[in-house]
PDB file of C-alpha atoms in Angstrom:
ATOM      1  CA  UNK A   1      16.572  -9.197   7.155  1.00  0.00           C
ATOM      2  CA  UNK A   2      14.845 -11.998   5.842  1.00  0.00           C
ATOM      3  CA  UNK A   3      17.213 -14.201   7.564  1.00  0.00           C
ATOM      4  CA  UNK A   4      16.408 -13.145  10.613  1.00  0.00           C
ATOM      5  CA  UNK A   5      12.863 -13.250  10.159  1.00  0.00           C
ATOM      6  CA  UNK A   6      13.450 -17.084   9.379  1.00  0.00           C
ATOM      7  CA  UNK A   7      15.706 -17.636  12.093  1.00  0.00           C
ATOM      8  CA  UNK A   8      12.969 -15.452  14.779  1.00  0.00           C
ATOM      9  CA  UNK A   9      10.630 -18.271  13.212  1.00  0.00           C
ATOM     10  CA  UNK A  10      12.441 -21.314  13.578  1.00  0.00           C
ATOM     11  CA  UNK A  11      13.394 -19.976  17.374  1.00  0.00           C
ATOM     12  CA  UNK A  12       9.938 -19.698  18.296  1.00  0.00           C
ATOM     13  CA  UNK A  13       7.980 -22.531  16.727  1.00  0.00           C
ATOM     14  CA  UNK A  14      11.397 -24.490  18.647  1.00  0.00           C
ATOM     15  CA  UNK A  15       9.844 -23.061  21.850  1.00  0.00           C
ATOM     16  CA  UNK A  16       6.533 -23.628  21.352  1.00  0.00           C
ATOM     17  CA  UNK A  17       7.497 -27.595  21.025  1.00  0.00           C
ATOM     18  CA  UNK A  18      10.116 -27.903  23.580  1.00  0.00           C
ATOM     19  CA  UNK A  19       9.450 -25.825  26.083  1.00  0.00           C
ATOM     20  CA  UNK A  20       8.807 -27.434  29.483  1.00  0.00           C
ATOM     21  CA  UNK A  21       8.812 -24.001  31.429  1.00  0.00           C
ATOM     22  CA  UNK A  22       5.066 -22.882  32.798  1.00  0.00           C
ATOM     23  CA  UNK A  23       6.770 -19.289  33.051  1.00  0.00           C
ATOM     24  CA  UNK A  24       7.763 -19.212  29.270  1.00  0.00           C
ATOM     25  CA  UNK A  25       4.835 -21.024  27.854  1.00  0.00           C
ATOM     26  CA  UNK A  26       3.067 -18.075  29.409  1.00  0.00           C
ATOM     27  CA  UNK A  27       5.185 -15.295  28.402  1.00  0.00           C
ATOM     28  CA  UNK A  28       5.536 -16.640  24.720  1.00  0.00           C
ATOM     29  CA  UNK A  29       1.241 -17.031  24.583  1.00  0.00           C
ATOM     30  CA  UNK A  30       0.937 -13.387  25.959  1.00  0.00           C
ATOM     31  CA  UNK A  31       3.198 -12.058  23.017  1.00  0.00           C
ATOM     32  CA  UNK A  32       1.502 -13.810  20.597  1.00  0.00           C
ATOM     33  CA  UNK A  33      -1.558 -12.650  21.965  1.00  0.00           C
ATOM     34  CA  UNK A  34      -0.861  -9.046  21.994  1.00  0.00           C
ATOM     35  CA  UNK A  35       1.055  -9.110  18.940  1.00  0.00           C
ATOM     36  CA  UNK A  36      -2.390  -9.446  17.001  1.00  0.00           C
ATOM     37  CA  UNK A  37      -3.798  -6.098  17.924  1.00  0.00           C
ATOM     38  CA  UNK A  38      -0.402  -4.529  17.565  1.00  0.00           C
ATOM     39  CA  UNK A  39      -0.390  -5.762  14.076  1.00  0.00           C
ATOM     40  CA  UNK A  40      -3.831  -4.310  13.272  1.00  0.00           C
ATOM     41  CA  UNK A  41      -2.423  -0.809  14.713  1.00  0.00           C
ATOM     42  CA  UNK A  42       0.683  -1.059  12.825  1.00  0.00           C
ATOM     43  CA  UNK A  43      -1.505  -1.173   9.854  1.00  0.00           C
ATOM     44  CA  UNK A  44      -3.307   1.806  10.356  1.00  0.00           C
ATOM     45  CA  UNK A  45      -0.874   3.712  12.119  1.00  0.00           C
ATOM     46  CA  UNK A  46       2.002   2.849  10.408  1.00  0.00           C
ATOM     47  CA  UNK A  47       1.288   1.864   7.209  1.00  0.00           C
ATOM     48  CA  UNK A  48      -1.886   4.296   6.156  1.00  0.00           C
ATOM     49  CA  UNK A  49      -0.381   7.034   9.115  1.00  0.00           C
ATOM     50  CA  UNK A  50      -3.444   7.221  10.740  1.00  0.00           C
ATOM     51  CA  UNK A  51      -2.809   7.627  14.753  1.00  0.00           C
ATOM     52  CA  UNK A  52      -5.096   5.805  16.765  1.00  0.00           C
ATOM     53  CA  UNK A  53      -4.998   5.859  20.474  1.00  0.00           C
ATOM     54  CA  UNK A  54      -8.669   3.560  20.763  1.00  0.00           C
ATOM     55  CA  UNK A  55      -7.174  -0.309  19.645  1.00  0.00           C
ATOM     56  CA  UNK A  56      -7.272  -1.879  23.029  1.00  0.00           C
ATOM     57  CA  UNK A  57     -11.382  -0.976  22.404  1.00  0.00           C
ATOM     58  CA  UNK A  58     -10.920  -3.238  19.446  1.00  0.00           C
ATOM     59  CA  UNK A  59      -9.412  -5.575  21.399  1.00  0.00           C
ATOM     60  CA  UNK A  60     -12.112  -5.810  24.306  1.00  0.00           C
ATOM     61  CA  UNK A  61     -15.018  -6.006  22.120  1.00  0.00           C
ATOM     62  CA  UNK A  62     -13.551  -8.927  20.527  1.00  0.00           C
ATOM     63  CA  UNK A  63     -13.055 -10.425  23.798  1.00  0.00           C
ATOM     64  CA  UNK A  64     -16.451  -9.950  25.403  1.00  0.00           C
ATOM     65  CA  UNK A  65     -17.912 -10.537  21.804  1.00  0.00           C
ATOM     66  CA  UNK A  66     -16.335 -14.362  21.560  1.00  0.00           C
ATOM     67  CA  UNK A  67     -17.416 -14.677  25.363  1.00  0.00           C
ATOM     68  CA  UNK A  68     -20.926 -13.337  25.020  1.00  0.00           C
ATOM     69  CA  UNK A  69     -21.930 -15.086  21.878  1.00  0.00           C
ATOM     70  CA  UNK A  70     -20.219 -18.707  23.326  1.00  0.00           C
ATOM     71  CA  UNK A  71     -22.685 -18.102  26.302  1.00  0.00           C
ATOM     72  CA  UNK A  72     -25.732 -16.804  24.572  1.00  0.00           C
ATOM     73  CA  UNK A  73     -25.815 -18.988  21.816  1.00  0.00           C
ATOM     74  CA  UNK A  74     -23.880 -22.385  23.060  1.00  0.00           C
ATOM     75  CA  UNK A  75     -21.751 -22.226  19.811  1.00  0.00           C
ATOM     76  CA  UNK A  76     -18.229 -23.939  19.713  1.00  0.00           C
ATOM     77  CA  UNK A  77     -15.504 -21.358  21.153  1.00  0.00           C
ATOM     78  CA  UNK A  78     -13.579 -21.647  17.832  1.00  0.00           C
ATOM     79  CA  UNK A  79     -16.919 -20.201  15.865  1.00  0.00           C
ATOM     80  CA  UNK A  80     -17.659 -17.393  18.533  1.00  0.00           C
ATOM     81  CA  UNK A  81     -14.132 -15.825  18.237  1.00  0.00           C
ATOM     82  CA  UNK A  82     -14.917 -16.163  14.236  1.00  0.00           C
ATOM     83  CA  UNK A  83     -18.376 -14.463  14.694  1.00  0.00           C
ATOM     84  CA  UNK A  84     -17.201 -11.913  17.418  1.00  0.00           C
ATOM     85  CA  UNK A  85     -14.204 -11.227  14.836  1.00  0.00           C
ATOM     86  CA  UNK A  86     -16.740 -10.636  12.047  1.00  0.00           C
ATOM     87  CA  UNK A  87     -18.422  -8.583  13.857  1.00  0.00           C
ATOM     88  CA  UNK A  88     -15.972  -5.917  15.275  1.00  0.00           C
ATOM     89  CA  UNK A  89     -14.392  -5.874  11.815  1.00  0.00           C
ATOM     90  CA  UNK A  90     -17.506  -4.527  10.385  1.00  0.00           C
ATOM     91  CA  UNK A  91     -17.630  -1.819  13.021  1.00  0.00           C
ATOM     92  CA  UNK A  92     -13.958  -1.092  12.520  1.00  0.00           C
ATOM     93  CA  UNK A  93     -15.345  -0.667   9.064  1.00  0.00           C
ATOM     94  CA  UNK A  94     -17.945   1.585  10.331  1.00  0.00           C
ATOM     95  CA  UNK A  95     -16.079   3.673  13.344  1.00  0.00           C
ATOM     96  CA  UNK A  96     -13.316   4.223   9.911  1.00  0.00           C
ATOM     97  CA  UNK A  97     -16.606   5.693   8.319  1.00  0.00           C
ATOM     98  CA  UNK A  98     -16.877   8.503  11.257  1.00  0.00           C
ATOM     99  CA  UNK A  99     -13.637   8.941  12.566  1.00  0.00           C
ATOM    100  CA  UNK A 100     -11.611   9.520   9.125  1.00  0.00           C
ATOM    101  CA  UNK A 101     -13.583  12.591   8.347  1.00  0.00           C
ATOM    102  CA  UNK A 102     -11.045  14.113  10.855  1.00  0.00           C
ATOM    103  CA  UNK A 103      -7.230  14.623  10.950  1.00  0.00           C
ATOM    104  CA  UNK A 104      -4.215  15.329  13.017  1.00  0.00           C
ATOM    105  CA  UNK A 105      -4.469  15.687  16.602  1.00  0.00           C
ATOM    106  CA  UNK A 106      -8.492  15.633  16.035  1.00  0.00           C
ATOM    107  CA  UNK A 107      -8.449  11.893  14.698  1.00  0.00           C
ATOM    108  CA  UNK A 108      -6.333  11.263  17.596  1.00  0.00           C
ATOM    109  CA  UNK A 109      -8.999  12.526  20.461  1.00  0.00           C
ATOM    110  CA  UNK A 110     -11.668  10.984  18.326  1.00  0.00           C
ATOM    111  CA  UNK A 111     -10.034   7.368  18.834  1.00  0.00           C
ATOM    112  CA  UNK A 112      -9.102   8.183  21.845  1.00  0.00           C
ATOM    113  CA  UNK A 113     -13.006   8.892  22.546  1.00  0.00           C
ATOM    114  CA  UNK A 114     -13.912   5.703  21.119  1.00  0.00           C
ATOM    115  CA  UNK A 115     -11.676   3.997  23.526  1.00  0.00           C
ATOM    116  CA  UNK A 116     -13.341   5.268  26.732  1.00  0.00           C
ATOM    117  CA  UNK A 117     -16.527   5.300  25.532  1.00  0.00           C
ATOM    118  CA  UNK A 118     -16.041   1.278  24.989  1.00  0.00           C
ATOM    119  CA  UNK A 119     -14.409   1.297  28.589  1.00  0.00           C
ATOM    120  CA  UNK A 120     -17.235   2.671  30.135  1.00  0.00           C
ATOM    121  CA  UNK A 121     -19.608   0.760  28.778  1.00  0.00           C
ATOM    122  CA  UNK A 122     -17.858  -2.381  29.764  1.00  0.00           C
ATOM    123  CA  UNK A 123     -17.544  -1.311  33.377  1.00  0.00           C
ATOM    124  CA  UNK A 124     -21.351  -0.421  33.587  1.00  0.00           C
ATOM    125  CA  UNK A 125     -23.052  -2.703  31.628  1.00  0.00           C
ATOM    126  CA  UNK A 126     -23.218  -4.834  34.595  1.00  0.00           C
ATOM    127  CA  UNK A 127     -26.127  -7.252  32.976  1.00  0.00           C
ATOM    128  CA  UNK A 128     -24.013  -7.694  29.717  1.00  0.00           C
ATOM    129  CA  UNK A 129     -20.726  -7.824  30.842  1.00  0.00           C
ATOM    130  CA  UNK A 130     -20.302  -8.323  34.536  1.00  0.00           C
ATOM    131  CA  UNK A 131     -19.211  -4.760  34.893  1.00  0.00           C
ATOM    132  CA  UNK A 132     -16.458  -4.482  37.366  1.00  0.00           C
ATOM    133  CA  UNK A 133     -16.814  -7.888  38.715  1.00  0.00           C
ATOM    134  CA  UNK A 134     -16.288  -9.377  34.832  1.00  0.00           C
ATOM    135  CA  UNK A 135     -17.357 -12.329  33.194  1.00  0.00           C
ATOM    136  CA  UNK A 136     -16.353 -16.100  34.326  1.00  0.00           C
ATOM    137  CA  UNK A 137     -16.867 -19.428  33.008  1.00  0.00           C
ATOM    138  CA  UNK A 138     -14.901 -18.913  29.647  1.00  0.00           C
ATOM    139  CA  UNK A 139     -14.985 -22.353  27.908  1.00  0.00           C
ATOM    140  CA  UNK A 140     -11.266 -23.215  26.641  1.00  0.00           C
ATOM    141  CA  UNK A 141     -10.980 -23.542  23.053  1.00  0.00           C
ATOM    142  CA  UNK A 142     -10.611 -27.122  21.566  1.00  0.00           C
ATOM    143  CA  UNK A 143      -8.641 -28.612  18.774  1.00  0.00           C
ATOM    144  CA  UNK A 144      -9.716 -32.478  17.482  1.00  0.00           C
ATOM    145  CA  UNK A 145     -11.820 -32.967  20.869  1.00  0.00           C
ATOM    146  CA  UNK A 146      -8.923 -31.764  22.896  1.00  0.00           C
ATOM    147  CA  UNK A 147      -9.519 -28.961  25.187  1.00  0.00           C
ATOM    148  CA  UNK A 148      -6.584 -26.313  24.921  1.00  0.00           C
ATOM    149  CA  UNK A 149      -6.634 -25.699  28.459  1.00  0.00           C
ATOM    150  CA  UNK A 150      -2.937 -25.690  29.491  1.00  0.00           C
ATOM    151  CA  UNK A 151      -0.463 -23.372  28.452  1.00  0.00           C
ATOM    152  CA  UNK A 152       1.418 -25.929  26.848  1.00  0.00           C
ATOM    153  CA  UNK A 153      -1.834 -26.840  24.325  1.00  0.00           C
ATOM    154  CA  UNK A 154      -2.695 -23.270  23.868  1.00  0.00           C
ATOM    155  CA  UNK A 155       0.863 -22.481  23.060  1.00  0.00           C
ATOM    156  CA  UNK A 156       1.013 -23.783  19.514  1.00  0.00           C
ATOM    157  CA  UNK A 157      -2.124 -23.174  18.443  1.00  0.00           C
ATOM    158  CA  UNK A 158      -2.030 -19.061  19.394  1.00  0.00           C
ATOM    159  CA  UNK A 159       1.342 -19.491  17.586  1.00  0.00           C
ATOM    160  CA  UNK A 160      -0.292 -20.682  14.282  1.00  0.00           C
ATOM    161  CA  UNK A 161      -2.732 -18.141  14.222  1.00  0.00           C
ATOM    162  CA  UNK A 162      -0.457 -15.311  15.230  1.00  0.00           C
ATOM    163  CA  UNK A 163       2.100 -16.464  11.993  1.00  0.00           C
ATOM    164  CA  UNK A 164      -0.634 -16.522   9.464  1.00  0.00           C
ATOM    165  CA  UNK A 165      -2.151 -13.062  10.716  1.00  0.00           C
ATOM    166  CA  UNK A 166       2.028 -11.926   9.888  1.00  0.00           C
ATOM    167  CA  UNK A 167       1.402 -13.445   6.791  1.00  0.00           C
ATOM    168  CA  UNK A 168      -1.678 -12.172   5.871  1.00  0.00           C
ATOM    169  CA  UNK A 169      -0.809  -8.617   6.820  1.00  0.00           C
ATOM    170  CA  UNK A 170       2.208  -8.923   4.458  1.00  0.00           C
ATOM    171  CA  UNK A 171       0.597 -10.024   1.803  1.00  0.00           C
ATOM    172  CA  UNK A 172      -1.852  -7.294   2.272  1.00  0.00           C
ATOM    173  CA  UNK A 173       1.263  -4.537   2.507  1.00  0.00           C
ATOM    174  CA  UNK A 174       2.553  -6.005  -0.707  1.00  0.00           C
ATOM    175  CA  UNK A 175      -0.464  -5.499  -2.569  1.00  0.00           C
ATOM    176  CA  UNK A 176      -2.192  -2.839  -4.806  1.00  0.00           C
ATOM    177  CA  UNK A 177      -3.592  -1.983  -1.307  1.00  0.00           C
ATOM    178  CA  UNK A 178      -0.775  -1.403   0.479  1.00  0.00           C
ATOM    179  CA  UNK A 179       0.722   0.639  -2.660  1.00  0.00           C
ATOM    180  CA  UNK A 180      -2.124   2.915  -1.513  1.00  0.00           C
ATOM    181  CA  UNK A 181      -1.942   2.758   1.684  1.00  0.00           C
ATOM    182  CA  UNK A 182       1.988   4.136   1.778  1.00  0.00           C
ATOM    183  CA  UNK A 183       0.936   6.225  -0.599  1.00  0.00           C
ATOM    184  CA  UNK A 184      -1.888   7.950   1.960  1.00  0.00           C
ATOM    185  CA  UNK A 185       0.888   7.944   4.511  1.00  0.00           C
ATOM    186  CA  UNK A 186       3.047  10.103   2.513  1.00  0.00           C
ATOM    187  CA  UNK A 187       0.245  12.123   1.515  1.00  0.00           C
ATOM    188  CA  UNK A 188      -3.326  11.986   0.233  1.00  0.00           C
ATOM    189  CA  UNK A 189      -3.531  14.641  -1.952  1.00  0.00           C
ATOM    190  CA  UNK A 190      -0.707  12.646  -4.364  1.00  0.00           C
ATOM    191  CA  UNK A 191      -2.464   9.322  -3.375  1.00  0.00           C
ATOM    192  CA  UNK A 192      -5.997  11.047  -5.049  1.00  0.00           C
ATOM    193  CA  UNK A 193      -4.389  12.201  -8.026  1.00  0.00           C
ATOM    194  CA  UNK A 194      -3.192   8.849  -9.050  1.00  0.00           C
ATOM    195  CA  UNK A 195      -6.647   7.341  -8.870  1.00  0.00           C
ATOM    196  CA  UNK A 196      -6.732   6.284  -5.140  1.00  0.00           C
ATOM    197  CA  UNK A 197     -10.152   6.629  -3.389  1.00  0.00           C
ATOM    198  CA  UNK A 198      -8.493   7.806   0.131  1.00  0.00           C
ATOM    199  CA  UNK A 199     -11.487   7.582   2.321  1.00  0.00           C
ATOM    200  CA  UNK A 200     -12.259   3.799   0.902  1.00  0.00           C
ATOM    201  CA  UNK A 201      -8.980   2.721   1.700  1.00  0.00           C
ATOM    202  CA  UNK A 202      -8.564   4.074   5.255  1.00  0.00           C
ATOM    203  CA  UNK A 203     -12.127   2.526   5.929  1.00  0.00           C
ATOM    204  CA  UNK A 204     -10.980  -0.834   4.482  1.00  0.00           C
ATOM    205  CA  UNK A 205      -7.394  -0.816   6.763  1.00  0.00           C
ATOM    206  CA  UNK A 206      -9.827   0.308   9.633  1.00  0.00           C
ATOM    207  CA  UNK A 207     -12.185  -3.017   9.444  1.00  0.00           C
ATOM    208  CA  UNK A 208      -8.715  -5.349   8.670  1.00  0.00           C
ATOM    209  CA  UNK A 209      -7.268  -3.584  11.758  1.00  0.00           C
ATOM    210  CA  UNK A 210     -10.262  -4.361  13.904  1.00  0.00           C
ATOM    211  CA  UNK A 211     -10.161  -7.646  12.649  1.00  0.00           C
ATOM    212  CA  UNK A 212      -6.637  -7.920  14.219  1.00  0.00           C
ATOM    213  CA  UNK A 213      -7.472  -7.128  17.205  1.00  0.00           C
ATOM    214  CA  UNK A 214     -10.807  -8.960  17.840  1.00  0.00           C
ATOM    215  CA  UNK A 215      -8.850 -12.127  16.697  1.00  0.00           C
ATOM    216  CA  UNK A 216      -6.314 -11.713  19.428  1.00  0.00           C
ATOM    217  CA  UNK A 217      -9.029 -10.929  21.617  1.00  0.00           C
ATOM    218  CA  UNK A 218     -11.315 -13.588  21.478  1.00  0.00           C
ATOM    219  CA  UNK A 219      -8.342 -16.376  21.809  1.00  0.00           C
ATOM    220  CA  UNK A 220      -7.371 -13.838  25.097  1.00  0.00           C
ATOM    221  CA  UNK A 221     -11.134 -14.452  26.340  1.00  0.00           C
ATOM    222  CA  UNK A 222     -10.928 -18.372  25.902  1.00  0.00           C
ATOM    223  CA  UNK A 223      -7.050 -18.362  27.201  1.00  0.00           C
ATOM    224  CA  UNK A 224      -7.771 -16.702  30.381  1.00  0.00           C
ATOM    225  CA  UNK A 225     -11.661 -18.046  31.076  1.00  0.00           C
ATOM    226  CA  UNK A 226     -12.394 -14.724  32.643  1.00  0.00           C
ATOM    227  CA  UNK A 227     -12.764 -10.937  31.648  1.00  0.00           C
ATOM    228  CA  UNK A 228     -12.922  -7.480  33.625  1.00  0.00           C
ATOM    229  CA  UNK A 229     -12.640  -4.395  31.964  1.00  0.00           C
ATOM    230  CA  UNK A 230      -9.794  -3.350  33.253  1.00  0.00           C
ATOM    231  CA  UNK A 231      -6.783  -5.068  30.677  1.00  0.00           C
ATOM    232  CA  UNK A 232      -9.088  -3.043  27.880  1.00  0.00           C
ATOM    233  CA  UNK A 233      -7.954   0.471  29.156  1.00  0.00           C
ATOM    234  CA  UNK A 234      -6.481   3.416  27.322  1.00  0.00           C
ATOM    235  CA  UNK A 235      -3.466   2.611  29.078  1.00  0.00           C
ATOM    236  CA  UNK A 236      -3.461  -0.798  26.986  1.00  0.00           C
ATOM    237  CA  UNK A 237      -3.972   1.389  23.838  1.00  0.00           C
ATOM    238  CA  UNK A 238      -0.935   3.325  24.644  1.00  0.00           C
ATOM    239  CA  UNK A 239       1.090   0.728  25.128  1.00  0.00           C
ATOM    240  CA  UNK A 240       0.033  -0.893  21.854  1.00  0.00           C
ATOM    241  CA  UNK A 241       1.307   2.288  20.332  1.00  0.00           C
ATOM    242  CA  UNK A 242       4.755   1.640  22.349  1.00  0.00           C
ATOM    243  CA  UNK A 243       5.110  -1.590  21.093  1.00  0.00           C
ATOM    244  CA  UNK A 244       4.636  -0.932  17.652  1.00  0.00           C
ATOM    245  CA  UNK A 245       7.154   2.689  17.731  1.00  0.00           C
ATOM    246  CA  UNK A 246       9.906   0.513  19.084  1.00  0.00           C
ATOM    247  CA  UNK A 247       9.557  -2.574  16.576  1.00  0.00           C
ATOM    248  CA  UNK A 248       8.956   0.002  13.575  1.00  0.00           C
ATOM    249  CA  UNK A 249       5.801   1.776  12.453  1.00  0.00           C
ATOM    250  CA  UNK A 250       5.832   0.189   9.004  1.00  0.00           C
ATOM    251  CA  UNK A 251       7.444  -3.257   9.624  1.00  0.00           C
ATOM    252  CA  UNK A 252       4.962  -6.113  10.525  1.00  0.00           C
ATOM    253  CA  UNK A 253       8.253  -8.292  11.790  1.00  0.00           C
ATOM    254  CA  UNK A 254       9.530  -5.344  13.531  1.00  0.00           C
ATOM    255  CA  UNK A 255       6.008  -4.784  15.241  1.00  0.00           C
ATOM    256  CA  UNK A 256       6.567  -8.622  16.563  1.00  0.00           C
ATOM    257  CA  UNK A 257       9.883  -7.985  18.044  1.00  0.00           C
ATOM    258  CA  UNK A 258       8.316  -4.689  19.557  1.00  0.00           C
ATOM    259  CA  UNK A 259       5.563  -6.760  21.377  1.00  0.00           C
ATOM    260  CA  UNK A 260       8.410  -9.617  23.219  1.00  0.00           C
ATOM    261  CA  UNK A 261      10.654  -6.395  23.899  1.00  0.00           C
ATOM    262  CA  UNK A 262       7.493  -4.365  25.567  1.00  0.00           C
ATOM    263  CA  UNK A 263       6.760  -7.951  27.532  1.00  0.00           C
ATOM    264  CA  UNK A 264       9.475  -8.682  28.782  1.00  0.00           C
ATOM    265  CA  UNK A 265      10.799  -5.244  30.030  1.00  0.00           C
ATOM    266  CA  UNK A 266       7.369  -4.976  31.702  1.00  0.00           C
ATOM    267  CA  UNK A 267       8.716  -8.220  33.940  1.00  0.00           C
ATOM    268  CA  UNK A 268      12.118  -6.028  34.753  1.00  0.00           C
ATOM    269  CA  UNK A 269       9.667  -3.285  35.976  1.00  0.00           C
ATOM    270  CA  UNK A 270       7.135  -4.915  37.683  1.00  0.00           C
ATOM    271  CA  UNK A 271       8.888  -3.920  41.117  1.00  0.00           C
ATOM    272  CA  UNK A 272       8.504  -0.304  40.334  1.00  0.00           C
ATOM    273  CA  UNK A 273       4.723  -0.733  40.309  1.00  0.00           C
ATOM    274  CA  UNK A 274       2.677   2.149  38.827  1.00  0.00           C
ATOM    275  CA  UNK A 275       5.862   4.271  38.067  1.00  0.00           C
ATOM    276  CA  UNK A 276       6.497   1.892  35.242  1.00  0.00           C
ATOM    277  CA  UNK A 277       4.562   4.534  33.175  1.00  0.00           C
ATOM    278  CA  UNK A 278       7.567   6.678  33.437  1.00  0.00           C
ATOM    279  CA  UNK A 279      10.037   4.303  31.883  1.00  0.00           C
ATOM    280  CA  UNK A 280       7.419   3.578  29.093  1.00  0.00           C
ATOM    281  CA  UNK A 281       7.160   7.467  28.461  1.00  0.00           C
ATOM    282  CA  UNK A 282      11.038   7.459  28.426  1.00  0.00           C
ATOM    283  CA  UNK A 283      11.408   4.588  25.856  1.00  0.00           C
ATOM    284  CA  UNK A 284       8.695   6.292  23.434  1.00  0.00           C
ATOM    285  CA  UNK A 285      10.366   9.646  23.192  1.00  0.00           C
ATOM    286  CA  UNK A 286      13.697   8.057  22.846  1.00  0.00           C
ATOM    287  CA  UNK A 287      12.294   5.740  19.973  1.00  0.00           C
ATOM    288  CA  UNK A 288      10.215   8.230  17.906  1.00  0.00           C
ATOM    289  CA  UNK A 289      13.170  10.787  18.403  1.00  0.00           C
ATOM    290  CA  UNK A 290      16.109   8.283  18.001  1.00  0.00           C
ATOM    291  CA  UNK A 291      14.825   5.318  16.381  1.00  0.00           C
ATOM    292  CA  UNK A 292      11.985   6.561  14.016  1.00  0.00           C
ATOM    293  CA  UNK A 293      12.272   3.611  11.733  1.00  0.00           C
ATOM    294  CA  UNK A 294      12.160   1.177  15.307  1.00  0.00           C
ATOM    295  CA  UNK A 295      14.866  -0.176  17.597  1.00  0.00           C
ATOM    296  CA  UNK A 296      15.522  -3.061  15.761  1.00  0.00           C
ATOM    297  CA  UNK A 297      16.311  -1.513  12.695  1.00  0.00           C
ATOM    298  CA  UNK A 298      17.925   1.641  14.429  1.00  0.00           C
ATOM    299  CA  UNK A 299      20.551  -1.016  16.146  1.00  0.00           C
ATOM    300  CA  UNK A 300      21.182  -3.018  13.400  1.00  0.00           C
ATOM    301  CA  UNK A 301      21.735  -0.099  11.417  1.00  0.00           C
ATOM    302  CA  UNK A 302      24.443   1.280  13.996  1.00  0.00           C
ATOM    303  CA  UNK A 303      25.912  -2.011  14.293  1.00  0.00           C
ATOM    304  CA  UNK A 304      26.514  -2.002  10.625  1.00  0.00           C
ATOM    305  CA  UNK A 305      27.948   1.482  10.465  1.00  0.00           C
ATOM    306  CA  UNK A 306      30.199   0.495  13.417  1.00  0.00           C
ATOM    307  CA  UNK A 307      31.250  -2.758  11.332  1.00  0.00           C
ATOM    308  CA  UNK A 308      31.754  -0.788   8.562  1.00  0.00           C
ATOM    309  CA  UNK A 309      33.974   1.832  10.012  1.00  0.00           C
ATOM    310  CA  UNK A 310      35.963  -0.912  11.796  1.00  0.00           C
ATOM    311  CA  UNK A 311      36.724  -2.544   8.079  1.00  0.00           C
ATOM    312  CA  UNK A 312      37.623   0.936   7.089  1.00  0.00           C
ATOM    313  CA  UNK A 313      40.210   1.489   9.943  1.00  0.00           C
ATOM    314  CA  UNK A 314      41.651  -2.076   9.702  1.00  0.00           C
ATOM    315  CA  UNK A 315      41.535  -1.272   5.403  1.00  0.00           C
ATOM    316  CA  UNK A 316      43.507   2.099   6.432  1.00  0.00           C
TER     317      UNK A 316
END
């Protein structure tokens, strides 16, 4: 699996540096921006076994937080992203403290309620968020005095951040905290019996998950330059869950594949309009039932078994 990860990195970096297609550059930026909240969801849902249906809220809070901090305090764009990310990460810890008293479908309903509350707040707080009219005039990011105000300038920067986030997540997963996360996903009682503070680990993971989402949201705000509540609704939370399911709940690199697959599928399904949700629903069911470890790993396993049988047939 490590070989295809290196190959994927090489392909992405080559595309970032060499592409001259605005459409392809925009598509790669969307994949990178959506990969960040998807990785955050994988940490909490895949590695720790806690279902969340409210991660679009963290993404939206990161986006609006960065935009508002920049507008109110006039701080540089990168700084407002960092500040908003830190604030949302702290909020993630607090939300974890509240919701992880619940389990199973009660937990899923609580996170869903959090997502709905944030969505309604973004719409109703006209004086702060601009309501349905949204926020305009969000300045682009700048690097070494050069504004990242085009797809070709923004593309390498956003992928550097995304890859750094992937590497940081993998290091976390490989650490003792990652072992505790996987133990909790298997059995909270077993995790507790070997000395893990289950509630503390879950709150910490929710904080890291919120950080991933908010970082993506802050960069999204400065990329599009305009925010409205629509992209941060419950539908986006469900789409994130689908991306993680397709990529593999406990596979950070697989999640990147899931995000790319669903983003490209969205382009294919555009002619269906609102009916595309049916295709997404079918894909979610197929992924969970037939490819519980992710579509990519499932297909590679099928290919390996097929090659094995072919070799056995030739040997026989």
